[in-house]
Amino acid sequence: MSIRNVVIPVAGLGTRLLPATKSQPKEMLPVGKKPIVQYIVEELNLCGMDRFLFVTGRGKSSIEDHFDIDADLIRTLREGGKEDLLSELEFERLGVNYFYTRQAEQRGLGDAILCAEHFAGSEPFVVALGDSIIGRHHRSMVVERLIRAFESEGADCAIAVEEVPREQVSLYGIVDPRGDGDLFEIADLVEKPSLDAAPSNWAIAGRYVFSPLIFDAIRRTGYDHRGEVQLTDAIRLLLTDGKKVVGIRLPRHEKRYDIGNFESYFETFVEFALTDPVYGEKLRILARELSGENP
Ligand code: G1P
């Protein structure tokens, strides 16, 4: 793949997941055996990306610790005769370069992406939201398809979108797709619209490819009513400038797992645990037993 750079914004406070996130980042919560960010890095590494910038904030340093090569831990495992556990640390050696920068203030997703300007330079780059896993056990190559669409269409932005129930449109950025193919041009997009104002029920799903033109667009984007700079509003400016923005639909088997609130976090954890190749079978028996019990 020609694009190697990924930006993962992880500065959000995770208040919807309190108390679990009081002293740990929501992106480090486990889903099955791994923390959420590890799924994201592995997904994008499979698509050929090898330079990752985390846009972090206060209290997020355990993300940096997780991706270090921990020589002490390796030695302890070896000396304790626990060599079999070393395979659990193979992700430390993906051949990836990690970079970290901090968003000084909580000024929204657009502002977080602007922190990546120096890292991205004049190259196109991928954005992967730190609270979304795509595809069960991250088996998704959607970013590879996004990059292909971005390049073949000569676009300045390519976005993965997923269908959501109409009553949930106000929770997402919603696109106005031109046509009903799997790859389409986006005519407009609105961040968290009311049901009446939503141009469709296709929601921005946490994976994007951008040309560096997005940085200038973010700088020209004003603050919204919450004092935040929305990435969706900056993409809208690209459209106003006559630039091409394209979308790719996520098929059902490649759905997005949102970790931003307890309902979807629990659902995701349960689905990943029940389908775990080692522990899944026993858990499925337990789940069947429990579902026969009165609550
Ligand atoms: C962000 C984006 C939104 C997108 C959503 C899910 O919202 O602003 O456009 O639909 O992620 O990927 P957030 O969930 O951070 O409020």
Short mmCIF file of C-alpha atoms and ligand atoms in Angstrom, two decimals:
data_model
loop_
_atom_site.label_atom_id
_atom_site.label_comp_id
_atom_site.label_asym_id
_atom_site.label_seq_id
_atom_site.Cartn_x
_atom_site.Cartn_y
_atom_site.Cartn_z
CA MET A 1 0.00 0.00 0.00
CA SER A 2 1.24 3.45 -0.82
CA ILE A 3 -0.16 4.95 2.39
CA ARG A 4 1.72 4.05 5.57
CA ASN A 5 0.62 6.69 8.08
CA VAL A 6 -2.24 6.21 10.53
CA VAL A 7 -3.58 8.72 13.04
CA ILE A 8 -5.49 7.29 16.02
CA PRO A 9 -7.19 9.93 18.16
CA VAL A 10 -7.44 8.68 21.76
CA ALA A 11 -7.70 11.91 23.76
CA GLY A 12 -11.42 11.59 24.65
CA LEU A 13 -12.27 11.35 28.36
CA GLY A 14 -14.51 8.27 28.12
CA THR A 15 -17.02 9.69 30.63
CA ARG A 16 -19.78 7.41 29.31
CA LEU A 17 -17.77 4.46 30.63
CA LEU A 18 -17.26 5.63 34.21
CA PRO A 19 -16.24 4.20 36.64
CA ALA A 20 -14.25 1.79 34.38
CA THR A 21 -12.42 4.72 32.79
CA LYS A 22 -11.69 6.72 35.94
CA SER A 23 -7.99 5.91 35.89
CA GLN A 24 -7.52 4.05 32.60
CA PRO A 25 -8.16 5.05 28.99
CA LYS A 26 -11.30 3.60 27.40
CA GLU A 27 -9.11 2.50 24.47
CA MET A 28 -7.26 0.17 26.88
CA LEU A 29 -10.38 -1.64 28.07
CA PRO A 30 -10.17 -5.32 27.13
CA VAL A 31 -12.44 -6.93 24.57
CA GLY A 32 -11.83 -10.63 25.17
CA LYS A 33 -8.07 -11.01 25.61
CA LYS A 34 -6.82 -7.76 24.10
CA PRO A 35 -7.23 -4.05 24.73
CA ILE A 36 -9.22 -2.21 22.07
CA VAL A 37 -6.25 -0.30 20.63
CA GLN A 38 -4.38 -3.50 19.92
CA TYR A 39 -7.20 -4.70 17.62
CA ILE A 40 -6.99 -1.39 15.75
CA VAL A 41 -3.22 -1.50 15.29
CA GLU A 42 -3.39 -5.14 14.13
CA GLU A 43 -6.24 -4.37 11.70
CA LEU A 44 -4.31 -1.53 10.07
CA ASN A 45 -1.01 -3.36 10.10
CA LEU A 46 -2.67 -6.17 8.10
CA CYS A 47 -3.64 -3.47 5.57
CA GLY A 48 0.03 -2.47 5.24
CA MET A 49 0.27 0.52 7.62
CA ASP A 50 3.41 0.76 9.73
CA ARG A 51 3.58 4.31 11.14
CA PHE A 52 1.06 5.09 13.87
CA LEU A 53 0.50 8.41 15.58
CA PHE A 54 -1.65 8.40 18.71
CA VAL A 55 -3.16 11.77 19.55
CA THR A 56 -3.34 11.39 23.31
CA GLY A 57 -4.26 13.45 26.33
CA ARG A 58 -4.08 13.37 30.10
CA GLY A 59 -4.08 9.88 31.67
CA LYS A 60 -3.40 7.96 28.45
CA SER A 61 0.20 6.86 29.05
CA SER A 62 -0.71 3.17 29.48
CA ILE A 63 -1.32 3.11 25.70
CA GLU A 64 2.36 3.96 25.20
CA ASP A 65 3.41 1.30 27.73
CA HIS A 66 1.30 -1.34 25.98
CA PHE A 67 3.15 -1.04 22.66
CA ASP A 68 6.68 -0.96 24.18
CA ILE A 69 8.92 -3.98 23.95
CA ASP A 70 9.03 -4.95 27.62
CA ALA A 71 12.41 -6.65 28.11
CA ASP A 72 11.83 -7.14 31.87
CA LEU A 73 8.55 -8.95 31.30
CA ILE A 74 10.13 -11.15 28.62
CA ARG A 75 13.00 -12.05 30.97
CA THR A 76 10.60 -12.79 33.85
CA LEU A 77 8.54 -15.12 31.65
CA ARG A 78 11.66 -16.92 30.41
CA GLU A 79 13.16 -17.30 33.88
CA GLY A 80 9.83 -18.51 35.28
CA GLY A 81 9.54 -21.23 32.62
CA LYS A 82 6.53 -19.51 31.04
CA GLU A 83 7.90 -19.37 27.47
CA ASP A 84 4.47 -20.36 26.13
CA LEU A 85 3.16 -16.92 27.17
CA LEU A 86 5.72 -15.15 24.98
CA SER A 87 3.43 -15.69 21.99
CA GLU A 88 0.96 -13.31 23.66
CA LEU A 89 3.55 -10.55 23.24
CA GLU A 90 4.17 -11.07 19.52
CA PHE A 91 2.24 -7.88 18.73
CA GLU A 92 5.19 -5.95 20.21
CA ARG A 93 7.19 -6.98 17.15
CA LEU A 94 4.87 -6.02 14.30
CA GLY A 95 7.62 -3.85 12.83
CA VAL A 96 5.59 -0.73 13.50
CA ASN A 97 6.82 2.75 14.45
CA TYR A 98 4.77 4.49 17.13
CA PHE A 99 4.55 8.22 17.62
CA TYR A 100 2.65 10.14 20.27
CA THR A 101 1.47 13.69 20.49
CA ARG A 102 -0.91 15.39 22.88
CA GLN A 103 -4.03 17.36 22.24
CA ALA A 104 -3.57 20.21 24.70
CA GLU A 105 -7.30 20.86 25.18
CA GLN A 106 -10.47 18.85 24.46
CA ARG A 107 -11.48 20.76 21.35
CA GLY A 108 -13.14 17.99 19.33
CA LEU A 109 -12.16 15.39 16.73
CA GLY A 110 -11.21 17.95 14.07
CA ASP A 111 -8.81 19.66 16.46
CA ALA A 112 -7.29 16.26 17.40
CA ILE A 113 -6.60 15.46 13.74
CA LEU A 114 -4.98 18.87 13.26
CA CYS A 115 -2.39 17.77 15.86
CA ALA A 116 -1.21 15.21 13.23
CA GLU A 117 -0.25 17.80 10.61
CA HIS A 118 3.48 17.65 11.22
CA PHE A 119 3.42 13.82 11.30
CA ALA A 120 1.47 13.47 8.03
CA GLY A 121 3.39 16.17 6.14
CA SER A 122 2.42 16.21 2.47
CA GLU A 123 1.31 12.55 2.34
CA PRO A 124 -2.22 11.12 2.48
CA PHE A 125 -3.00 9.31 5.72
CA VAL A 126 -5.56 7.09 7.45
CA VAL A 127 -7.62 8.06 10.50
CA ALA A 128 -8.91 5.23 12.72
CA LEU A 129 -11.04 6.18 15.72
CA GLY A 130 -9.66 4.64 18.91
CA ASP A 131 -13.04 3.42 20.20
CA SER A 132 -14.15 1.41 17.15
CA ILE A 133 -13.14 -2.11 16.13
CA ILE A 134 -14.17 -3.07 12.58
CA GLY A 135 -15.11 -6.68 11.91
CA ARG A 136 -15.30 -9.47 14.49
CA HIS A 137 -11.78 -10.10 15.84
CA HIS A 138 -10.69 -7.20 13.56
CA ARG A 139 -10.92 -9.30 10.38
CA SER A 140 -11.59 -6.29 8.17
CA MET A 141 -9.68 -5.05 5.15
CA VAL A 142 -11.94 -2.02 4.76
CA VAL A 143 -9.02 0.40 5.03
CA GLU A 144 -7.30 -1.31 2.10
CA ARG A 145 -10.51 -0.84 0.07
CA LEU A 146 -10.78 2.77 1.23
CA ILE A 147 -7.24 3.50 0.07
CA ARG A 148 -7.90 1.87 -3.30
CA ALA A 149 -11.06 3.98 -3.73
CA PHE A 150 -9.25 7.15 -2.57
CA GLU A 151 -6.53 6.61 -5.16
CA SER A 152 -8.60 5.39 -8.12
CA GLU A 153 -11.27 8.10 -7.67
CA GLY A 154 -8.73 10.91 -7.19
CA ALA A 155 -10.57 11.81 -3.96
CA ASP A 156 -9.39 14.03 -1.10
CA CYS A 157 -11.32 12.01 1.44
CA ALA A 158 -12.70 8.46 1.60
CA ILE A 159 -14.96 7.35 4.44
CA ALA A 160 -16.30 3.96 5.61
CA VAL A 161 -20.01 4.14 6.39
CA GLU A 162 -22.46 1.74 8.06
CA GLU A 163 -26.24 1.56 8.07
CA VAL A 164 -27.79 2.53 11.43
CA PRO A 165 -31.42 2.47 12.60
CA ARG A 166 -33.08 5.78 11.68
CA GLU A 167 -33.77 6.65 15.32
CA GLN A 168 -29.99 6.62 15.97
CA VAL A 169 -28.90 9.13 13.31
CA SER A 170 -28.41 11.88 15.92
CA LEU A 171 -25.50 9.88 17.42
CA TYR A 172 -23.35 9.91 14.26
CA GLY A 173 -22.02 11.84 11.33
CA ILE A 174 -24.50 11.04 8.53
CA VAL A 175 -23.68 11.11 4.80
CA ASP A 176 -25.80 11.86 1.75
CA PRO A 177 -24.74 9.10 -0.69
CA ARG A 178 -25.00 9.67 -4.44
CA GLY A 179 -26.27 6.33 -5.79
CA ASP A 180 -26.65 3.01 -4.04
CA GLY A 181 -23.47 1.12 -5.02
CA ASP A 182 -20.84 -0.12 -2.56
CA LEU A 183 -18.56 2.74 -3.60
CA PHE A 184 -20.24 6.11 -4.06
CA GLU A 185 -19.65 9.84 -4.08
CA ILE A 186 -20.76 11.74 -1.02
CA ALA A 187 -22.87 14.80 -1.88
CA ASP A 188 -23.07 16.13 1.68
CA LEU A 189 -22.61 15.10 5.30
CA VAL A 190 -23.93 16.36 8.65
CA GLU A 191 -22.61 15.74 12.16
CA LYS A 192 -25.26 14.32 14.52
CA PRO A 193 -28.35 15.62 12.70
CA SER A 194 -31.89 15.49 14.02
CA LEU A 195 -34.07 12.78 12.49
CA ASP A 196 -35.72 15.38 10.19
CA ALA A 197 -32.42 16.85 8.99
CA ALA A 198 -30.65 13.51 8.35
CA PRO A 199 -29.96 13.00 4.64
CA SER A 200 -29.92 9.17 5.05
CA ASN A 201 -29.25 6.54 7.71
CA TRP A 202 -25.67 5.84 6.57
CA ALA A 203 -23.29 6.77 9.38
CA ILE A 204 -19.58 7.59 9.37
CA ALA A 205 -17.97 4.47 10.83
CA GLY A 206 -14.63 5.52 12.29
CA ARG A 207 -12.25 4.86 9.36
CA TYR A 208 -11.18 7.59 6.94
CA VAL A 209 -8.46 8.36 4.37
CA PHE A 210 -7.47 12.00 3.86
CA SER A 211 -5.23 14.05 1.65
CA PRO A 212 -3.31 16.76 3.54
CA LEU A 213 -5.89 19.31 2.29
CA ILE A 214 -7.96 18.35 5.33
CA PHE A 215 -5.62 20.32 7.62
CA ASP A 216 -6.38 23.63 5.93
CA ALA A 217 -10.10 22.74 5.96
CA ILE A 218 -9.96 22.02 9.72
CA ARG A 219 -8.26 25.35 10.34
CA ARG A 220 -11.11 27.08 8.47
CA THR A 221 -13.81 25.16 10.40
CA GLY A 222 -15.44 27.05 13.25
CA TYR A 223 -16.33 25.71 16.68
CA ASP A 224 -19.75 24.08 17.04
CA HIS A 225 -22.25 24.85 19.82
CA ARG A 226 -20.23 22.64 22.22
CA GLY A 227 -17.00 24.52 21.52
CA GLU A 228 -15.61 21.65 19.42
CA VAL A 229 -14.16 21.53 15.91
CA GLN A 230 -15.95 18.70 14.11
CA LEU A 231 -14.05 16.63 11.55
CA THR A 232 -17.34 16.15 9.67
CA ASP A 233 -17.67 19.95 9.25
CA ALA A 234 -14.13 20.14 7.85
CA ILE A 235 -14.94 17.38 5.32
CA ARG A 236 -18.01 19.41 4.35
CA LEU A 237 -15.68 22.33 3.58
CA LEU A 238 -13.72 20.05 1.22
CA LEU A 239 -17.00 19.51 -0.66
CA THR A 240 -17.69 23.25 -0.73
CA ASP A 241 -14.21 23.68 -2.25
CA GLY A 242 -15.25 21.30 -5.05
CA LYS A 243 -13.11 18.39 -3.81
CA LYS A 244 -14.21 14.78 -4.19
CA VAL A 245 -15.32 12.79 -1.13
CA VAL A 246 -16.21 9.12 -1.56
CA GLY A 247 -17.76 6.49 0.69
CA ILE A 248 -17.58 2.72 1.04
CA ARG A 249 -20.34 0.74 2.70
CA LEU A 250 -19.44 -1.74 5.42
CA PRO A 251 -21.12 -5.07 4.72
CA ARG A 252 -22.95 -6.70 7.65
CA HIS A 253 -20.16 -9.23 8.28
CA GLU A 254 -17.71 -6.35 8.73
CA LYS A 255 -19.70 -4.36 11.23
CA ARG A 256 -18.32 -1.67 13.51
CA TYR A 257 -18.05 -2.45 17.21
CA ASP A 258 -18.42 0.77 19.18
CA ILE A 259 -16.79 0.78 22.59
CA GLY A 260 -17.96 4.28 23.53
CA ASN A 261 -20.81 3.26 25.87
CA PHE A 262 -21.59 0.32 28.14
CA GLU A 263 -24.37 -1.19 26.05
CA SER A 264 -22.23 -1.65 22.97
CA TYR A 265 -19.07 -2.37 25.00
CA PHE A 266 -20.83 -5.25 26.79
CA GLU A 267 -22.27 -6.57 23.51
CA THR A 268 -18.85 -6.45 21.87
CA PHE A 269 -17.10 -8.15 24.78
CA VAL A 270 -19.71 -10.92 24.94
CA GLU A 271 -19.61 -11.53 21.16
CA PHE A 272 -15.80 -11.67 21.07
CA ALA A 273 -15.64 -13.92 24.16
CA LEU A 274 -18.35 -16.31 22.89
CA THR A 275 -16.50 -16.67 19.58
CA ASP A 276 -13.03 -17.04 21.12
CA PRO A 277 -11.40 -20.15 19.60
CA VAL A 278 -10.16 -21.39 23.01
CA TYR A 279 -12.73 -20.21 25.57
CA GLY A 280 -15.80 -19.70 23.36
CA GLU A 281 -17.29 -23.18 23.55
CA LYS A 282 -17.43 -23.31 27.37
CA LEU A 283 -18.80 -19.77 27.49
CA ARG A 284 -21.56 -20.62 25.02
CA ILE A 285 -22.65 -23.48 27.32
CA LEU A 286 -22.60 -21.09 30.29
CA ALA A 287 -24.58 -18.48 28.35
CA ARG A 288 -27.24 -21.07 27.46
CA GLU A 289 -27.49 -22.12 31.11
CA LEU A 290 -27.76 -18.52 32.32
CA SER A 291 -30.35 -17.59 29.74
CA GLY A 292 -32.63 -20.31 31.16
CA GLU A 293 -32.41 -18.74 34.62
CA ASN A 294 -34.71 -16.09 35.94
CA PRO A 295 -32.84 -12.80 36.34
C1 G1P B 1 -17.39 10.48 15.90
C2 G1P B 1 -17.63 11.28 14.61
C3 G1P B 1 -18.93 10.83 13.94
C4 G1P B 1 -18.88 9.32 13.70
C5 G1P B 1 -18.66 8.60 15.06
C6 G1P B 1 -18.54 7.08 14.89
O1 G1P B 1 -18.38 10.84 16.85
O2 G1P B 1 -17.67 12.66 14.92
O3 G1P B 1 -19.06 11.52 12.72
O4 G1P B 1 -20.10 8.89 13.11
O5 G1P B 1 -17.45 9.07 15.67
O6 G1P B 1 -17.47 6.69 14.16
P1 G1P B 1 -18.25 10.49 18.43
O7 G1P B 1 -18.75 9.10 18.60
O8 G1P B 1 -16.81 10.64 18.79
O9 G1P B 1 -19.13 11.50 19.13
#
